[in-house]
CSV table of C-alpha atoms in Angstrom, one decimal:
chain,number,residue,atom,x,y,z
A,1,MET,CA,0.0,0.0,0.0
A,2,ASP,CA,1.3,3.5,-0.9
A,3,ILE,CA,0.5,6.1,1.7
A,4,LEU,CA,1.3,9.8,1.6
A,5,HIS,CA,1.3,11.8,4.9
A,6,ILE,CA,0.7,15.6,4.6
A,7,SER,CA,1.7,17.7,7.5
A,8,ALA,CA,2.9,21.1,8.7
A,9,GLU,CA,5.4,19.4,11.0
A,10,CYS,CA,7.7,16.4,11.0
A,11,TYR,CA,10.5,15.6,13.5
A,12,PRO,CA,13.4,16.2,13.1
A,13,ILE,CA,12.8,18.7,10.2
A,14,ALA,CA,10.5,21.0,12.0
A,15,LYS,CA,8.5,20.4,15.2
A,16,ALA,CA,6.3,22.5,17.5
A,17,GLY,CA,4.6,19.7,19.4
A,18,GLY,CA,3.3,16.2,19.3
A,19,LEU,CA,2.2,16.5,15.7
A,20,GLY,CA,5.8,16.6,14.6
A,21,ASP,CA,6.7,13.5,16.7
A,22,VAL,CA,3.9,11.5,15.2
A,23,VAL,CA,4.5,12.3,11.6
A,24,GLY,CA,8.2,11.8,12.1
A,25,ALA,CA,7.7,8.2,13.4
A,26,LEU,CA,4.5,6.7,12.0
A,27,PRO,CA,5.6,6.4,8.4
A,28,LYS,CA,8.8,4.6,9.4
A,29,TYR,CA,6.8,2.0,11.3
A,30,GLN,CA,4.4,1.7,8.4
A,31,ASN,CA,7.3,1.0,6.1
A,32,GLY,CA,8.5,-1.6,8.6
A,33,LEU,CA,5.2,-3.4,8.1
A,34,GLY,CA,5.9,-3.7,4.4
A,35,HIS,CA,4.1,-0.7,3.0
A,36,VAL,CA,5.4,2.5,1.3
A,37,ALA,CA,4.8,5.5,3.4
A,38,LYS,CA,6.0,9.0,2.5
A,39,VAL,CA,5.8,12.5,4.0
A,40,VAL,CA,5.3,15.9,2.3
A,41,MET,CA,5.6,19.1,4.3
A,42,PRO,CA,6.6,22.8,3.8
A,43,MET,CA,10.3,23.6,3.1
A,44,TYR,CA,11.0,25.8,6.1
A,45,ARG,CA,14.6,27.1,6.3
A,46,THR,CA,15.8,24.7,9.0
A,47,LYS,CA,19.1,23.1,9.9
A,48,PHE,CA,17.8,19.8,8.5
A,49,LEU,CA,17.3,21.4,5.1
A,50,HIS,CA,20.8,22.8,5.0
A,51,ASN,CA,22.6,19.7,6.4
A,52,ASN,CA,21.2,17.2,3.9
A,53,GLU,CA,21.2,16.5,0.2
A,54,TRP,CA,18.2,16.9,-2.0
A,55,ASP,CA,16.9,16.2,-5.5
A,56,VAL,CA,14.3,18.2,-7.4
A,57,GLU,CA,11.3,16.0,-7.8
A,58,PHE,CA,8.8,18.3,-9.5
A,59,LYS,CA,8.3,21.9,-10.5
A,60,GLY,CA,4.8,23.4,-11.0
A,61,ASN,CA,2.9,26.6,-11.3
A,62,THR,CA,-0.6,27.3,-9.9
A,63,ASN,CA,-2.7,30.0,-8.2
A,64,LEU,CA,-3.7,31.3,-4.8
A,65,GLY,CA,-6.7,33.3,-5.8
A,66,SER,CA,-5.3,36.0,-8.2
A,67,ARG,CA,-1.8,35.3,-7.1
A,68,ASN,CA,0.1,33.1,-9.4
A,69,PHE,CA,3.0,31.2,-7.8
A,70,ASP,CA,5.7,28.7,-8.7
A,71,TYR,CA,6.5,25.8,-6.4
A,72,THR,CA,9.2,23.2,-6.3
A,73,ILE,CA,9.0,19.7,-4.7
A,74,ILE,CA,12.4,18.4,-3.5
A,75,ARG,CA,13.1,14.9,-2.1
A,76,GLU,CA,15.7,13.9,0.5
A,77,ARG,CA,18.2,11.8,-1.3
A,78,THR,CA,19.1,9.0,1.1
A,79,ASN,CA,15.8,8.2,2.9
A,80,LYS,CA,17.8,8.6,6.1
A,81,LEU,CA,14.6,8.9,8.2
A,82,GLY,CA,13.3,5.5,7.1
A,83,TYR,CA,10.8,6.9,4.5
A,84,GLU,CA,10.8,9.2,1.5
A,85,LEU,CA,10.6,12.9,2.6
A,86,PHE,CA,9.4,15.6,0.2
A,87,LEU,CA,9.5,19.3,0.9
A,88,VAL,CA,7.4,22.0,-0.8
A,89,ASP,CA,9.1,25.3,-1.6
A,90,ILE,CA,7.1,28.4,-2.3
A,91,TYR,CA,9.1,31.6,-2.5
A,92,GLY,CA,7.8,34.3,-0.2
A,93,LEU,CA,5.5,32.0,1.7
A,94,LEU,CA,7.1,28.9,3.0
A,95,ASP,CA,10.7,30.1,3.0
A,96,ARG,CA,10.7,31.0,6.7
A,97,GLU,CA,12.6,29.7,9.8
A,98,LYS,CA,9.5,29.2,12.0
A,99,ILE,CA,6.6,27.0,11.4
A,100,TYR,CA,3.8,29.2,12.7
A,101,GLY,CA,3.2,32.7,14.0
A,102,TYR,CA,3.2,34.8,10.9
A,103,ASP,CA,0.5,37.3,9.8
A,104,ASP,CA,0.0,35.5,6.5
A,105,ASP,CA,-0.2,31.9,7.9
A,106,ILE,CA,-3.6,31.5,6.2
A,107,GLU,CA,-2.0,32.2,2.8
A,108,ARG,CA,1.0,30.1,3.6
A,109,PHE,CA,-0.8,26.9,4.4
A,110,ALA,CA,-3.5,27.5,1.8
A,111,ALA,CA,-0.8,27.7,-0.9
A,112,PHE,CA,1.0,24.7,0.6
A,113,GLN,CA,-2.2,22.6,0.3
A,114,ILE,CA,-2.9,23.8,-3.2
A,115,ALA,CA,0.7,23.0,-4.3
A,116,VAL,CA,0.5,19.5,-2.8
A,117,VAL,CA,-2.8,18.7,-4.6
A,118,HIS,CA,-1.5,20.2,-7.9
A,119,TRP,CA,1.6,18.1,-7.6
A,120,LEU,CA,-0.4,14.9,-7.0
A,121,THR,CA,-2.6,15.7,-10.0
A,122,TYR,CA,0.1,16.5,-12.6
A,123,SER,CA,3.1,14.5,-11.5
A,124,PRO,CA,3.8,11.5,-13.7
A,125,ALA,CA,4.6,9.5,-10.5
A,126,LYS,CA,2.2,6.8,-9.3
A,127,LYS,CA,-0.7,8.1,-7.2
A,128,PRO,CA,-0.8,7.0,-3.6
A,129,ASP,CA,-3.5,4.6,-2.4
A,130,VAL,CA,-4.2,6.7,0.7
A,131,VAL,CA,-3.7,10.4,1.3
A,132,HIS,CA,-3.4,10.9,5.1
A,133,CYS,CA,-3.8,14.5,6.2
A,134,HIS,CA,-2.8,15.8,9.6
A,135,ASP,CA,-4.6,18.7,11.4
A,136,HIS,CA,-6.1,21.8,9.9
A,137,GLN,CA,-3.0,22.8,7.9
A,138,ALA,CA,-3.9,19.9,5.6
A,139,GLY,CA,-7.6,19.9,6.3
A,140,LEU,CA,-8.7,21.4,2.9
A,141,ILE,CA,-7.0,18.7,0.9
A,142,PRO,CA,-9.9,16.2,0.9
A,143,PHE,CA,-12.3,18.9,-0.3
A,144,MET,CA,-9.9,20.0,-3.1
A,145,MET,CA,-9.3,16.4,-4.2
A,146,ARG,CA,-13.0,15.7,-4.4
A,147,TYR,CA,-14.6,18.9,-5.5
A,148,CYS,CA,-12.1,21.3,-7.2
A,149,TYR,CA,-12.3,21.0,-11.0
A,150,ASP,CA,-8.6,21.2,-11.6
A,151,PHE,CA,-8.0,18.1,-9.4
A,152,ASN,CA,-11.0,15.9,-9.0
A,153,TRP,CA,-10.7,14.3,-12.4
A,154,ALA,CA,-7.4,12.7,-11.3
A,155,LEU,CA,-7.8,12.5,-7.5
A,156,GLY,CA,-11.5,12.2,-6.8
A,157,ASN,CA,-11.4,8.5,-6.3
A,158,LEU,CA,-8.4,8.4,-4.0
A,159,LYS,CA,-9.1,7.5,-0.3
A,160,THR,CA,-8.4,10.2,2.3
A,161,VAL,CA,-7.9,10.1,6.1
A,162,ILE,CA,-7.6,13.0,8.4
A,163,THR,CA,-6.0,12.7,11.9
A,164,ILE,CA,-6.9,15.3,14.5
A,165,HIS,CA,-4.0,16.0,16.8
A,166,ASN,CA,-5.7,19.0,18.5
A,167,ALA,CA,-9.2,20.2,17.7
A,168,GLN,CA,-8.7,23.5,19.5
A,169,TYR,CA,-6.9,24.8,16.3
A,170,GLN,CA,-9.2,24.7,13.3
A,171,GLY,CA,-7.8,26.9,10.5
A,172,TRP,CA,-10.6,29.4,10.3
A,173,ILE,CA,-10.8,31.4,7.0
A,174,GLY,CA,-13.3,34.2,6.4
A,175,TRP,CA,-15.5,33.9,3.3
A,176,ASP,CA,-14.0,37.1,2.0
A,177,ARG,CA,-10.9,34.9,1.2
A,178,SER,CA,-12.9,32.0,-0.3
A,179,TYR,CA,-11.3,32.9,-3.7
A,180,TYR,CA,-8.1,31.3,-2.4
A,181,ILE,CA,-9.7,27.9,-3.0
A,182,PRO,CA,-9.4,26.7,-6.6
A,183,SER,CA,-12.6,26.7,-8.7
A,184,TYR,CA,-15.0,24.1,-7.2
A,185,ASP,CA,-18.6,22.9,-7.4
A,186,ARG,CA,-20.5,25.7,-5.7
A,187,TRP,CA,-23.2,23.4,-4.7
A,188,LYS,CA,-20.6,21.9,-2.3
A,189,HIS,CA,-19.8,25.1,-0.4
A,190,GLY,CA,-21.4,23.6,2.7
A,191,MET,CA,-18.5,21.1,2.9
A,192,LEU,CA,-16.2,24.1,3.6
A,193,GLU,CA,-18.4,25.9,6.1
A,194,TRP,CA,-18.9,25.8,9.8
A,195,GLN,CA,-20.5,28.5,11.9
A,196,ASN,CA,-20.4,31.1,9.0
A,197,ASN,CA,-16.7,30.6,8.3
A,198,ILE,CA,-14.6,28.4,6.1
A,199,ASN,CA,-13.3,25.9,8.7
A,200,SER,CA,-10.4,23.8,7.4
A,201,LEU,CA,-10.6,21.2,10.1
A,202,ALA,CA,-14.4,20.9,9.8
A,203,SER,CA,-14.0,20.6,6.1
A,204,GLY,CA,-11.5,17.8,6.5
A,205,ILE,CA,-13.9,15.9,8.9
A,206,LYS,CA,-16.8,16.2,6.4
A,207,CYS,CA,-14.8,15.3,3.3
A,208,ALA,CA,-12.3,12.7,4.4
A,209,ASP,CA,-13.3,9.0,4.1
A,210,LYS,CA,-12.1,8.4,7.7
A,211,VAL,CA,-11.4,10.6,10.7
A,212,THR,CA,-9.0,9.5,13.4
A,213,THR,CA,-8.1,11.0,16.7
A,214,VAL,CA,-4.9,10.4,18.7
A,215,SER,CA,-6.5,8.5,21.5
A,216,PRO,CA,-9.9,6.8,22.2
A,217,SER,CA,-10.7,9.0,25.2
A,218,TYR,CA,-10.0,12.1,23.2
A,219,LEU,CA,-12.5,11.0,20.5
A,220,GLU,CA,-15.2,10.7,23.2
A,221,GLU,CA,-14.3,14.1,24.7
A,222,LEU,CA,-14.6,15.8,21.3
A,223,ARG,CA,-18.4,15.0,21.4
A,224,TYR,CA,-18.8,17.5,24.2
A,225,ALA,CA,-15.6,19.7,24.2
A,226,ALA,CA,-14.4,20.4,20.6
A,227,ASN,CA,-14.2,24.2,20.5
A,228,GLY,CA,-17.5,24.5,18.6
A,229,LEU,CA,-17.3,21.2,16.6
A,230,GLU,CA,-19.2,19.1,19.1
A,231,ASN,CA,-22.2,18.6,16.8
A,232,LEU,CA,-20.1,17.7,13.9
A,233,PHE,CA,-18.3,15.0,15.8
A,234,GLU,CA,-21.6,13.6,16.9
A,235,TYR,CA,-22.9,13.6,13.4
A,236,GLU,CA,-19.8,12.1,11.9
A,237,ARG,CA,-19.1,9.6,14.7
A,238,GLY,CA,-19.7,6.6,12.4
A,239,LYS,CA,-16.5,7.3,10.5
A,240,CYS,CA,-14.4,8.3,13.5
A,241,VAL,CA,-11.9,6.1,15.3
A,242,GLY,CA,-9.5,6.8,18.1
A,243,ILE,CA,-6.0,5.3,17.7
A,244,LEU,CA,-3.5,5.9,20.5
A,245,ASN,CA,-0.2,7.5,19.4
A,246,GLY,CA,3.0,5.6,20.0
A,247,ILE,CA,6.5,6.7,20.6
A,248,ASP,CA,9.6,6.1,18.5
A,249,THR,CA,11.4,3.6,20.8
A,250,ASP,CA,14.6,3.9,18.7
A,251,VAL,CA,14.9,7.6,19.6
A,252,TRP,CA,13.5,7.2,23.1
A,253,ASP,CA,15.6,4.4,24.6
A,254,PRO,CA,17.5,5.1,27.9
A,255,ALA,CA,20.0,2.4,27.0
A,256,THR,CA,21.1,4.1,23.8
A,257,ASP,CA,20.1,7.7,24.2
A,258,THR,CA,23.1,9.9,23.3
A,259,TYR,CA,21.5,13.0,24.9
A,260,ILE,CA,21.7,11.6,28.4
A,261,ASP,CA,25.0,11.4,30.4
A,262,ASN,CA,24.4,7.9,31.9
A,263,PRO,CA,22.5,5.4,29.7
A,264,PHE,CA,20.7,2.7,31.6
A,265,SER,CA,18.3,-0.2,31.1
A,266,LEU,CA,15.5,-1.9,33.0
A,267,GLU,CA,18.1,-4.1,34.8
A,268,ASP,CA,19.8,-1.1,36.4
A,269,VAL,CA,17.1,1.5,36.4
A,270,ALA,CA,17.5,2.6,40.0
A,271,HIS,CA,21.2,3.2,39.7
A,272,GLY,CA,21.0,4.7,36.3
A,273,LYS,CA,18.3,7.2,37.3
A,274,LEU,CA,20.3,8.2,40.3
A,275,LEU,CA,23.4,9.0,38.2
A,276,ASN,CA,21.3,11.1,35.8
A,277,LYS,CA,19.5,12.8,38.7
A,278,GLN,CA,22.9,13.7,40.1
A,279,VAL,CA,23.7,15.5,36.8
A,280,LEU,CA,20.6,17.6,37.2
A,281,CYS,CA,21.1,18.3,40.9
A,282,GLU,CA,24.6,19.5,40.3
A,283,GLN,CA,23.5,21.7,37.4
A,284,PHE,CA,20.5,23.3,39.2
A,285,GLY,CA,21.6,23.2,42.8
A,286,PHE,CA,19.1,20.6,44.1
A,287,ASN,CA,19.4,18.2,47.1
A,288,ILE,CA,19.7,14.7,45.5
A,289,ASP,CA,17.9,13.2,48.5
A,290,ASN,CA,14.6,15.1,47.7
A,291,PRO,CA,12.1,13.9,45.1
A,292,LEU,CA,12.6,15.7,41.8
A,293,ILE,CA,9.4,16.7,40.0
A,294,VAL,CA,9.7,18.1,36.5
A,295,PHE,CA,7.4,19.8,33.9
A,296,ILE,CA,8.4,19.7,30.3
A,297,GLY,CA,6.2,21.4,27.7
A,298,ARG,CA,4.4,24.5,26.5
A,299,LEU,CA,3.6,27.0,29.1
A,300,VAL,CA,0.0,27.6,28.0
A,301,GLY,CA,-3.5,27.3,29.3
A,302,GLU,CA,-4.1,23.9,27.6
A,303,LYS,CA,-1.3,22.4,29.6
A,304,ALA,CA,-2.6,24.2,32.8
A,305,ALA,CA,0.8,25.9,33.1
A,306,ASP,CA,-0.9,28.8,34.8
A,307,ILE,CA,-1.5,26.8,37.9
A,308,LEU,CA,2.1,25.7,38.2
A,309,PRO,CA,3.4,28.7,40.1
A,310,ASP,CA,0.9,28.6,43.0
A,311,SER,CA,1.0,24.7,43.1
A,312,ILE,CA,4.8,24.8,43.4
A,313,LEU,CA,5.0,27.6,45.9
A,314,ALA,CA,2.4,25.9,48.2
A,315,SER,CA,4.0,22.5,47.9
A,316,ILE,CA,7.5,23.8,48.7
A,317,TYR,CA,6.1,25.4,51.9
A,318,SER,CA,3.9,22.5,52.9
A,319,LEU,CA,6.7,19.9,52.4
A,320,GLN,CA,9.2,22.2,54.2
A,321,HIS,CA,11.5,22.5,51.1
A,322,ASN,CA,12.0,18.7,51.0
A,323,VAL,CA,11.0,18.6,47.3
A,324,SER,CA,12.6,19.9,44.1
A,325,PHE,CA,11.0,21.3,41.0
A,326,LEU,CA,12.5,21.9,37.5
A,327,ILE,CA,10.5,23.5,34.7
A,328,LEU,CA,11.5,23.4,31.0
A,329,GLY,CA,9.3,25.2,28.4
A,330,SER,CA,8.1,28.4,26.9
A,331,GLY,CA,4.7,30.0,26.1
A,332,GLU,CA,2.6,32.7,27.6
A,333,PRO,CA,4.7,35.7,28.8
A,334,ASP,CA,2.8,36.0,32.1
A,335,VAL,CA,3.4,32.4,33.0
A,336,GLU,CA,7.0,32.6,32.0
A,337,TRP,CA,7.5,35.6,34.2
A,338,ARG,CA,5.8,34.0,37.2
A,339,LEU,CA,7.8,30.9,36.9
A,340,ASN,CA,11.1,32.8,36.4
A,341,ASN,CA,10.3,34.9,39.5
A,342,LEU,CA,10.2,31.8,41.7
A,343,THR,CA,13.8,30.9,40.9
A,344,SER,CA,15.4,33.5,43.3
A,345,GLN,CA,12.7,32.9,45.9
A,346,PHE,CA,13.3,29.1,46.2
A,347,ALA,CA,16.9,28.6,45.2
A,348,GLY,CA,17.9,25.0,46.0
A,349,SER,CA,14.3,23.8,45.6
A,350,TYR,CA,13.2,25.2,42.3
A,351,ASN,CA,14.6,26.2,38.9
A,352,ALA,CA,13.2,27.0,35.4
A,353,VAL,CA,14.7,27.0,31.9
A,354,ILE,CA,12.5,29.1,29.6
A,355,GLY,CA,12.9,27.8,26.1
A,356,TYR,CA,13.3,24.6,24.2
A,357,ASN,CA,16.3,22.3,24.8
A,358,GLU,CA,16.2,18.8,23.4
A,359,LYS,CA,19.2,17.5,25.2
A,360,LEU,CA,18.0,18.9,28.6
A,361,SER,CA,14.5,17.4,28.1
A,362,HIS,CA,16.0,13.9,27.6
A,363,GLN,CA,18.2,14.4,30.7
A,364,MET,CA,15.2,15.4,32.7
A,365,TYR,CA,13.2,12.3,31.6
A,366,ALA,CA,16.2,10.2,32.6
A,367,GLY,CA,17.0,11.9,35.9
A,368,ALA,CA,13.6,13.1,37.3
A,369,ASP,CA,11.6,11.0,39.8
A,370,PHE,CA,8.2,12.4,38.6
A,371,LEU,CA,6.8,14.2,35.6
A,372,LEU,CA,3.9,16.5,36.2
A,373,MET,CA,1.2,16.9,33.4
A,374,PRO,CA,-1.9,18.8,34.8
A,375,SER,CA,-3.3,19.4,31.3
A,376,ARG,CA,-6.7,20.8,30.7
A,377,VAL,CA,-6.6,19.3,27.1
A,378,GLU,CA,-4.3,16.5,26.2
A,379,PRO,CA,-5.5,14.7,23.0
A,380,CYS,CA,-2.9,11.9,23.5
A,381,GLY,CA,0.2,13.2,25.2
A,382,LEU,CA,3.7,11.8,24.4
A,383,ASN,CA,5.6,13.1,27.4
A,384,GLN,CA,4.0,10.7,29.8
A,385,MET,CA,5.1,7.8,27.5
A,386,TYR,CA,8.6,9.2,27.3
A,387,ALA,CA,8.7,9.4,31.1
A,388,MET,CA,7.5,5.8,31.5
A,389,ARG,CA,10.2,4.6,29.1
A,390,TYR,CA,12.8,6.3,31.3
A,391,GLY,CA,11.3,5.0,34.6
A,392,THR,CA,9.9,8.5,35.6
A,393,VAL,CA,6.5,8.3,37.4
A,394,PRO,CA,3.9,10.3,35.4
A,395,MET,CA,1.6,12.5,37.5
A,396,VAL,CA,-1.3,13.3,35.1
A,397,ARG,CA,-4.8,14.7,35.0
A,398,SER,CA,-7.4,12.1,33.9
A,399,THR,CA,-8.1,13.5,30.5
A,400,GLY,CA,-7.6,12.3,26.8
A,401,GLY,CA,-4.7,10.1,26.2
A,402,LEU,CA,-3.4,10.6,29.7
A,403,ARG,CA,-6.3,8.6,31.0
A,404,ASP,CA,-5.7,5.9,28.3
A,405,THR,CA,-2.0,5.4,29.1
A,406,VAL,CA,-1.5,5.9,32.8
A,407,ILE,CA,-2.8,3.6,35.6
A,408,ASP,CA,-2.9,5.1,39.0
A,409,MET,CA,-0.7,3.5,41.6
A,410,GLY,CA,-3.7,2.8,43.8
A,411,ASP,CA,-5.2,0.5,41.1
A,412,GLU,CA,-4.1,-3.0,40.2
A,413,GLY,CA,-0.9,-2.9,38.2
A,414,GLY,CA,-0.6,0.8,38.7
A,415,TYR,CA,2.5,2.8,38.1
A,416,GLY,CA,1.4,6.5,38.0
A,417,ILE,CA,-0.4,9.2,39.8
A,418,ARG,CA,-3.7,10.5,38.4
A,419,PHE,CA,-6.0,13.3,39.5
A,420,ILE,CA,-9.3,14.7,38.4
A,421,HIS,CA,-9.2,18.4,38.1
A,422,ALA,CA,-6.7,20.9,36.6
A,423,SER,CA,-6.6,22.8,39.9
A,424,VAL,CA,-4.0,23.9,42.4
A,425,GLY,CA,-5.6,21.7,45.1
A,426,ASP,CA,-5.5,18.5,43.0
A,427,VAL,CA,-1.9,19.2,42.0
A,428,ILE,CA,-0.8,19.8,45.6
A,429,HIS,CA,-2.5,16.6,46.7
A,430,SER,CA,-0.7,14.6,43.9
A,431,ILE,CA,2.7,16.1,44.9
A,432,HIS,CA,2.1,14.9,48.4
A,433,ARG,CA,1.3,11.5,47.1
A,434,ALA,CA,4.5,11.6,45.1
A,435,ALA,CA,6.6,12.6,48.1
A,436,ALA,CA,5.1,9.8,50.1
A,437,VAL,CA,5.8,7.0,47.5
A,438,TYR,CA,9.3,8.4,47.0
A,439,LYS,CA,10.2,7.4,50.6
A,440,ASP,CA,9.0,3.9,49.9
A,441,THR,CA,11.9,2.7,47.7
A,442,GLY,CA,10.6,-0.8,47.1
A,443,THR,CA,7.2,0.4,45.8
A,444,LEU,CA,8.8,3.1,43.7
A,445,ASN,CA,11.2,0.7,42.1
A,446,ASN,CA,8.3,-1.7,41.4
A,447,MET,CA,6.4,1.1,39.7
A,448,ARG,CA,9.4,1.9,37.6
A,449,THR,CA,9.8,-1.7,36.5
A,450,ARG,CA,6.1,-2.0,35.6
A,451,MET,CA,6.0,1.3,33.5
A,452,MET,CA,9.3,0.5,31.6
A,453,GLN,CA,7.7,-2.8,30.4
A,454,VAL,CA,4.6,-1.1,29.0
A,455,ASP,CA,4.7,-1.3,25.2
A,456,ASN,CA,4.0,2.3,23.9
A,457,SER,CA,5.9,1.7,20.6
A,458,TRP,CA,4.4,2.6,17.3
A,459,ASP,CA,4.2,-1.1,16.2
A,460,ASN,CA,0.6,-1.7,17.3
A,461,SER,CA,-0.7,1.8,16.4
A,462,ALA,CA,0.9,1.7,12.9
A,463,GLN,CA,-1.0,-1.6,12.3
A,464,HIS,CA,-4.2,0.0,13.4
A,465,TYR,CA,-3.8,2.7,10.8
A,466,ILE,CA,-3.1,0.1,8.1
A,467,ASP,CA,-6.3,-1.6,9.2
A,468,VAL,CA,-8.2,1.7,8.7
A,469,TYR,CA,-6.7,2.1,5.2
A,470,ARG,CA,-7.6,-1.4,4.3
A,471,ASN,CA,-11.2,-0.9,5.4
A,472,LEU,CA,-11.5,2.0,3.0
């Protein structure tokens, strides 16, 4: 089976969150199952672009409304990622260093999608069996393949799948810019619309042959918490399926991880984690005898980062400074400022690194005792799976994929800490539970052993996607 993944992100080329991790790993595992999976994404100006060799695959010319543009498709020469990687270059739109955050993002991703569909239509190469779109940045592609006159004659019968990684972001476009979309059957304008706007994600849900979400629980949550799309998910539930994300166990392996100072395995997890914790304690001035709780991620409301400062402050006082906290992330300026301000107030018990640091994140998974994820919204979550792979106890709110992947230590076979509400009170209570189990070395090591044996690899999930394609 020939599968083409279309995405705005793909690790290690360009990543802003879990979307990049998924698209960077899933095709490799699908190829391992005997299929031909490929990825196409925008050609951002990243280190990966400059550090690798490329061949020109196709050159084309098309339109974004009245704006005519040339585009070039290039292919990574060696398939070093385990799959064919194609990049779309559009001068003046996709030639940026960052993925998102520009005033013309609507134009950038509209042009990207048009270029991809134009390439699929007019390239002499074999058409894919399945076109797999990811999130709203590829959400208009099923519509264009089926209803745009320039493309549907060649692509209208191809099967399409859209995966929703986060339904909070939907790609809204005002009808005043509807001319961006190539000429289409006007009787089908309702397939673009939701709540008086063109809604890229809603269009993808309506037009794709199958809709997947990144965990079963998240699919259920979308029926009552989908940022305005609740009725659509209820209506389309018959073609929706929740498939839990996996992690790339080649990249996330404490025994071979080159980012961490002291590799370790299941057999020496206690000693290995202690050595890696020592690295963090020396770097950030913590007492190695205290439990080390970390947060890694975006400092935004979805992740409930705004409740971290009060939760940390109260816990340090209530536990009489016998606990350490380390934060790594960036996001809302107010949250960054509040977290930074705690550094001087609680030196020796708290520190924060504002920004993104891949090496430090791996070291934190390896050396921390607990990972805190109080997320208000977590479609799947990968951090808790990374933590489990490294023997770090996940402390998570019972939502989305966190509920599907973490069993509370009070339940049979449990290895984590779960709580109900994204509130300061629930987080403090969980921190006290963590501090208590930390003193029980035997129980803690048993939890580590159990979590490290959980199979969160892509093997099973990749097969689930293949089954979805086959059913189409």
